[in-house]
PDB file of C-alpha atoms in Angstrom:
ATOM      1  CA  MET K 214      -8.396   8.302   7.683  1.00  0.00           C
ATOM      2  CA  PRO K 215      -6.757   4.900   8.083  1.00  0.00           C
ATOM      3  CA  ILE K 216      -3.174   4.685   9.221  1.00  0.00           C
ATOM      4  CA  ILE K 217      -1.239   1.884   7.532  1.00  0.00           C
ATOM      5  CA  LEU K 218       1.892   0.240   8.903  1.00  0.00           C
ATOM      6  CA  GLY K 219       3.969  -1.408   6.183  1.00  0.00           C
ATOM      7  CA  VAL K 220       6.747  -3.832   7.105  1.00  0.00           C
ATOM      8  CA  ASP K 221       9.661  -5.142   5.051  1.00  0.00           C
ATOM      9  CA  PRO K 222      10.884  -8.016   7.236  1.00  0.00           C
ATOM     10  CA  GLY K 223      14.482  -9.073   7.558  1.00  0.00           C
ATOM     11  CA  SER K 224      16.476 -11.111  10.042  1.00  0.00           C
ATOM     12  CA  ARG K 225      19.045  -8.308  10.471  1.00  0.00           C
ATOM     13  CA  ILE K 226      17.155  -5.201   9.303  1.00  0.00           C
ATOM     14  CA  THR K 227      13.376  -4.853   9.314  1.00  0.00           C
ATOM     15  CA  GLY K 228      12.056  -1.761   7.585  1.00  0.00           C
ATOM     16  CA  TYR K 229       8.852  -0.041   8.627  1.00  0.00           C
ATOM     17  CA  GLY K 230       6.796   2.709   7.050  1.00  0.00           C
ATOM     18  CA  ILE K 231       3.714   4.453   8.377  1.00  0.00           C
ATOM     19  CA  ILE K 232       1.308   6.470   6.252  1.00  0.00           C
ATOM     20  CA  ARG K 233      -2.157   7.984   6.667  1.00  0.00           C
ATOM     21  CA  VAL K 234      -4.606   7.765   3.782  1.00  0.00           C
ATOM     22  CA  ASP K 235      -7.529  10.145   3.328  1.00  0.00           C
ATOM     23  CA  GLY K 236      -9.283   9.410   0.066  1.00  0.00           C
ATOM     24  CA  ARG K 237      -6.684  10.044  -2.615  1.00  0.00           C
ATOM     25  CA  GLN K 238      -4.378  11.954  -0.258  1.00  0.00           C
ATOM     26  CA  THR K 239      -1.497  10.079   1.364  1.00  0.00           C
ATOM     27  CA  GLU K 240       0.481  11.540   4.244  1.00  0.00           C
ATOM     28  CA  TYR K 241       3.885  10.318   5.405  1.00  0.00           C
ATOM     29  CA  LEU K 242       4.015   9.787   9.179  1.00  0.00           C
ATOM     30  CA  ASP K 243       7.212   7.871   9.927  1.00  0.00           C
ATOM     31  CA  SER K 244       9.655   5.293   8.637  1.00  0.00           C
ATOM     32  CA  GLY K 245      12.865   3.658   9.665  1.00  0.00           C
ATOM     33  CA  CYS K 246      14.692   0.441  10.343  1.00  0.00           C
ATOM     34  CA  ILE K 247      14.768  -1.978  13.224  1.00  0.00           C
ATOM     35  CA  ARG K 248      18.400  -3.103  13.303  1.00  0.00           C
ATOM     36  CA  VAL K 249      19.067  -6.268  15.262  1.00  0.00           C
ATOM     37  CA  GLY K 250      22.654  -6.979  14.219  1.00  0.00           C
ATOM     38  CA  GLN K 251      24.447 -10.140  15.259  1.00  0.00           C
ATOM     39  CA  LYS K 252      22.372 -11.087  18.313  1.00  0.00           C
ATOM     40  CA  PRO K 253      21.190 -14.680  18.698  1.00  0.00           C
ATOM     41  CA  MET K 254      18.093 -15.337  16.576  1.00  0.00           C
ATOM     42  CA  ALA K 255      15.685 -15.486  19.526  1.00  0.00           C
ATOM     43  CA  GLU K 256      16.802 -12.007  20.638  1.00  0.00           C
ATOM     44  CA  ARG K 257      16.468 -10.638  17.097  1.00  0.00           C
ATOM     45  CA  LEU K 258      12.907 -11.926  16.861  1.00  0.00           C
ATOM     46  CA  GLN K 259      12.077 -10.478  20.266  1.00  0.00           C
ATOM     47  CA  THR K 260      13.472  -7.078  19.201  1.00  0.00           C
ATOM     48  CA  ILE K 261      11.401  -7.097  15.986  1.00  0.00           C
ATOM     49  CA  PHE K 262       8.261  -8.088  17.903  1.00  0.00           C
ATOM     50  CA  GLN K 263       8.722  -5.498  20.653  1.00  0.00           C
ATOM     51  CA  SER K 264       9.778  -2.669  18.338  1.00  0.00           C
ATOM     52  CA  LEU K 265       6.731  -3.136  16.141  1.00  0.00           C
ATOM     53  CA  ALA K 266       4.494  -3.382  19.219  1.00  0.00           C
ATOM     54  CA  LEU K 267       5.849   0.017  20.342  1.00  0.00           C
ATOM     55  CA  LEU K 268       5.190   1.536  16.902  1.00  0.00           C
ATOM     56  CA  ILE K 269       1.668   0.081  16.876  1.00  0.00           C
ATOM     57  CA  GLY K 270       1.051   1.527  20.338  1.00  0.00           C
ATOM     58  CA  GLU K 271       2.346   4.952  19.319  1.00  0.00           C
ATOM     59  CA  TYR K 272       0.676   5.353  15.900  1.00  0.00           C
ATOM     60  CA  ARG K 273      -2.416   3.135  16.346  1.00  0.00           C
ATOM     61  CA  PRO K 274      -2.577   1.892  12.740  1.00  0.00           C
ATOM     62  CA  GLU K 275      -5.813   0.379  11.499  1.00  0.00           C
ATOM     63  CA  GLU K 276      -4.084  -1.581   8.739  1.00  0.00           C
ATOM     64  CA  PHE K 277      -0.955  -3.775   8.659  1.00  0.00           C
ATOM     65  CA  ALA K 278       0.756  -4.843   5.434  1.00  0.00           C
ATOM     66  CA  ILE K 279       3.822  -7.034   5.050  1.00  0.00           C
ATOM     67  CA  GLU K 280       5.809  -8.452   2.174  1.00  0.00           C
ATOM     68  CA  GLN K 281       5.283 -12.129   1.438  1.00  0.00           C
ATOM     69  CA  VAL K 282       8.220 -14.450   1.769  1.00  0.00           C
ATOM     70  CA  PHE K 283      10.099 -15.207  -1.423  1.00  0.00           C
ATOM     71  CA  MET K 284      12.198 -18.245  -2.105  1.00  0.00           C
ATOM     72  CA  ALA K 285      15.822 -17.325  -1.602  1.00  0.00           C
ATOM     73  CA  ARG K 286      18.601 -19.419  -3.049  1.00  0.00           C
ATOM     74  CA  ASN K 287      19.843 -20.100   0.451  1.00  0.00           C
ATOM     75  CA  PRO K 288      17.343 -22.165   2.504  1.00  0.00           C
ATOM     76  CA  ASP K 289      18.838 -20.923   5.787  1.00  0.00           C
ATOM     77  CA  SER K 290      18.211 -17.302   4.737  1.00  0.00           C
ATOM     78  CA  ALA K 291      14.636 -18.136   3.750  1.00  0.00           C
ATOM     79  CA  LEU K 292      14.004 -19.728   7.147  1.00  0.00           C
ATOM     80  CA  LYS K 293      15.406 -16.707   9.008  1.00  0.00           C
ATOM     81  CA  LEU K 294      13.325 -14.355   6.867  1.00  0.00           C
ATOM     82  CA  GLY K 295      10.235 -16.444   7.626  1.00  0.00           C
ATOM     83  CA  GLN K 296      10.950 -16.226  11.339  1.00  0.00           C
ATOM     84  CA  ALA K 297      11.310 -12.429  11.152  1.00  0.00           C
ATOM     85  CA  ARG K 298       7.997 -12.242   9.259  1.00  0.00           C
ATOM     86  CA  GLY K 299       6.428 -14.401  11.935  1.00  0.00           C
ATOM     87  CA  ALA K 300       7.574 -12.091  14.720  1.00  0.00           C
ATOM     88  CA  ALA K 301       6.164  -9.084  12.855  1.00  0.00           C
ATOM     89  CA  ILE K 302       2.863 -10.815  12.084  1.00  0.00           C
ATOM     90  CA  VAL K 303       2.374 -11.926  15.704  1.00  0.00           C
ATOM     91  CA  SER K 304       3.076  -8.375  16.881  1.00  0.00           C
ATOM     92  CA  ALA K 305       0.309  -7.111  14.572  1.00  0.00           C
ATOM     93  CA  ALA K 306      -2.077  -9.935  15.475  1.00  0.00           C
ATOM     94  CA  ASN K 307      -1.546  -9.337  19.213  1.00  0.00           C
ATOM     95  CA  SER K 308      -2.703  -5.767  18.611  1.00  0.00           C
ATOM     96  CA  GLY K 309      -5.842  -6.932  16.824  1.00  0.00           C
ATOM     97  CA  LEU K 310      -4.687  -5.909  13.348  1.00  0.00           C
ATOM     98  CA  ALA K 311      -5.601  -7.912  10.285  1.00  0.00           C
ATOM     99  CA  VAL K 312      -2.518  -8.884   8.297  1.00  0.00           C
ATOM    100  CA  HIS K 313      -2.392  -8.146   4.561  1.00  0.00           C
ATOM    101  CA  GLU K 314       0.384  -9.742   2.513  1.00  0.00           C
ATOM    102  CA  TYR K 315       1.751  -8.667  -0.862  1.00  0.00           C
ATOM    103  CA  SER K 316       4.412 -10.134  -3.108  1.00  0.00           C
ATOM    104  CA  ALA K 317       7.449  -8.056  -4.026  1.00  0.00           C
ATOM    105  CA  ARG K 318       6.144  -7.979  -7.604  1.00  0.00           C
ATOM    106  CA  GLN K 319       2.749  -6.605  -6.481  1.00  0.00           C
ATOM    107  CA  VAL K 320       4.434  -3.892  -4.412  1.00  0.00           C
ATOM    108  CA  LYS K 321       6.735  -2.803  -7.234  1.00  0.00           C
ATOM    109  CA  GLN K 322       3.855  -2.851  -9.731  1.00  0.00           C
ATOM    110  CA  ALA K 323       1.695  -0.663  -7.463  1.00  0.00           C
ATOM    111  CA  VAL K 324       4.418   1.896  -6.703  1.00  0.00           C
ATOM    112  CA  VAL K 325       6.677   1.952  -9.768  1.00  0.00           C
ATOM    113  CA  GLY K 326       4.397   0.538 -12.453  1.00  0.00           C
ATOM    114  CA  THR K 327       6.541  -2.490 -13.222  1.00  0.00           C
ATOM    115  CA  GLY K 328       6.990  -5.646 -11.183  1.00  0.00           C
ATOM    116  CA  GLY K 329      10.661  -5.859 -12.123  1.00  0.00           C
ATOM    117  CA  ALA K 330      11.709  -2.484 -10.660  1.00  0.00           C
ATOM    118  CA  ASP K 331      14.963  -2.248  -8.725  1.00  0.00           C
ATOM    119  CA  LYS K 332      15.438  -0.806  -5.233  1.00  0.00           C
ATOM    120  CA  SER K 333      16.571   2.616  -6.456  1.00  0.00           C
ATOM    121  CA  GLN K 334      13.407   2.963  -8.567  1.00  0.00           C
ATOM    122  CA  VAL K 335      11.276   2.055  -5.532  1.00  0.00           C
ATOM    123  CA  GLN K 336      13.136   4.615  -3.406  1.00  0.00           C
ATOM    124  CA  HIS K 337      12.659   7.310  -6.055  1.00  0.00           C
ATOM    125  CA  MET K 338       8.934   6.663  -6.468  1.00  0.00           C
ATOM    126  CA  VAL K 339       8.297   6.485  -2.707  1.00  0.00           C
ATOM    127  CA  GLN K 340      10.069   9.828  -2.342  1.00  0.00           C
ATOM    128  CA  ALA K 341       7.991  11.333  -5.162  1.00  0.00           C
ATOM    129  CA  LEU K 342       4.637   9.858  -4.109  1.00  0.00           C
ATOM    130  CA  LEU K 343       5.013  10.962  -0.494  1.00  0.00           C
ATOM    131  CA  GLY K 344       6.678  14.310  -1.245  1.00  0.00           C
ATOM    132  CA  LEU K 345       9.744  13.514   0.850  1.00  0.00           C
ATOM    133  CA  SER K 346      12.731  15.875   0.782  1.00  0.00           C
ATOM    134  CA  ARG K 347      15.167  12.954   0.427  1.00  0.00           C
ATOM    135  CA  LYS K 348      15.139   9.280  -0.427  1.00  0.00           C
ATOM    136  CA  PRO K 349      14.392   7.004   2.513  1.00  0.00           C
ATOM    137  CA  GLN K 350      16.850   4.222   3.366  1.00  0.00           C
ATOM    138  CA  GLU K 351      16.248   1.110   1.196  1.00  0.00           C
ATOM    139  CA  ASP K 352      14.487  -1.033   3.801  1.00  0.00           C
ATOM    140  CA  ALA K 353      12.337   1.888   4.988  1.00  0.00           C
ATOM    141  CA  ALA K 354      11.489   2.733   1.357  1.00  0.00           C
ATOM    142  CA  ASP K 355      10.438  -0.871   0.760  1.00  0.00           C
ATOM    143  CA  ALA K 356       8.213  -0.755   3.854  1.00  0.00           C
ATOM    144  CA  LEU K 357       6.635   2.520   2.722  1.00  0.00           C
ATOM    145  CA  ALA K 358       6.096   0.952  -0.717  1.00  0.00           C
ATOM    146  CA  ILE K 359       4.291  -1.973   0.959  1.00  0.00           C
ATOM    147  CA  ALA K 360       2.042   0.485   2.826  1.00  0.00           C
ATOM    148  CA  LEU K 361       1.382   2.396  -0.417  1.00  0.00           C
ATOM    149  CA  CYS K 362       0.609  -0.872  -2.210  1.00  0.00           C
ATOM    150  CA  HIS K 363      -1.941  -1.729   0.471  1.00  0.00           C
ATOM    151  CA  ALA K 364      -3.509   1.733   0.194  1.00  0.00           C
ATOM    152  CA  HIS K 365      -3.716   1.296  -3.585  1.00  0.00           C
ATOM    153  CA  MET K 366      -5.253  -2.174  -3.262  1.00  0.00           C
ATOM    154  CA  ASN K 367      -7.836  -0.851  -0.788  1.00  0.00           C
ATOM    155  CA  GLN K 368      -8.812   1.937  -3.190  1.00  0.00           C
ATOM    156  CA  SER K 369      -9.045  -0.540  -6.069  1.00  0.00           C
ATOM    157  CA  THR K 370     -11.237  -2.835  -3.986  1.00  0.00           C
ATOM    158  CA  LEU K 371     -13.541   0.058  -3.125  1.00  0.00           C
ATOM    159  CA  LYS K 372     -13.792   1.001  -6.813  1.00  0.00           C
ATOM    160  CA  LEU K 373     -14.634  -2.575  -7.769  1.00  0.00           C
ATOM    161  CA  ALA K 374     -17.234  -2.752  -5.011  1.00  0.00           C
ATOM    162  CA  GLY K 375     -18.803   0.399  -6.383  1.00  0.00           C
ATOM    163  CA  VAL K 376     -18.875   2.210  -3.032  1.00  0.00           C
ATOM    164  CA  GLY K 377     -22.552   2.992  -3.018  1.00  0.00           C
ATOM    165  CA  GLY K 378     -23.195   2.031  -6.608  1.00  0.00           C
ATOM    166  CA  LYS K 379     -23.534  -0.978  -8.862  1.00  0.00           C
ATOM    167  CA  VAL K 380     -20.820  -2.107 -11.226  1.00  0.00           C
ATOM    168  CA  ARG K 381     -22.203  -2.674 -14.709  1.00  0.00           C
ATOM    169  CA  GLY K 382     -20.107  -3.125 -17.807  1.00  0.00           C
ATOM    170  CA  GLY K 383     -16.966  -1.966 -15.995  1.00  0.00           C
ATOM    171  CA  ARG K 384     -18.571   1.291 -14.825  1.00  0.00           C
ATOM    172  CA  VAL K 385     -19.970   2.315 -11.507  1.00  0.00           C
ATOM    173  CA  ARG K 386     -23.538   3.547 -11.634  1.00  0.00           C
ATOM    174  CA  ARG K 387     -24.423   5.757  -8.683  1.00  0.00           C
ATOM    175  CA  GLN K 388     -27.810   5.149  -7.156  1.00  0.00           C
TER     176      GLN K 388
END
């Protein structure tokens, strides 16, 4: 039953989502936002790093998934986003977790079914897929979507590998 920590990095708000996957069953564990506000950049990065380290220590995830950087129109924003991603990735790597990266399009495709989905559609589908009583905050929903995307990709990889069988003509033959 792997626990997956999904992270939606941001220089002011970093979303996180934690799920447990058991076969086809997915269980919501926790989600939220690391809010760093207007602090100097070095302090923001330290807060992201330390907050994720605390979450990793508490939940002991086996998997870590993060959204890939996208090219923003503003180069300064892209650099800050990259630094926030770096702090999150180092926090995971320091804990011995492999880092899995997914594009925003991949995440939306896996959760909503279309790579062009908007944030409200992602929130709605995360709520539905995890059986939540209310929609999570946008950044937390994005992080949960990243974790769900990783879970989906892992299941797809296992299917392609045949998990104990051989793949022939697009079908798995059990041995």
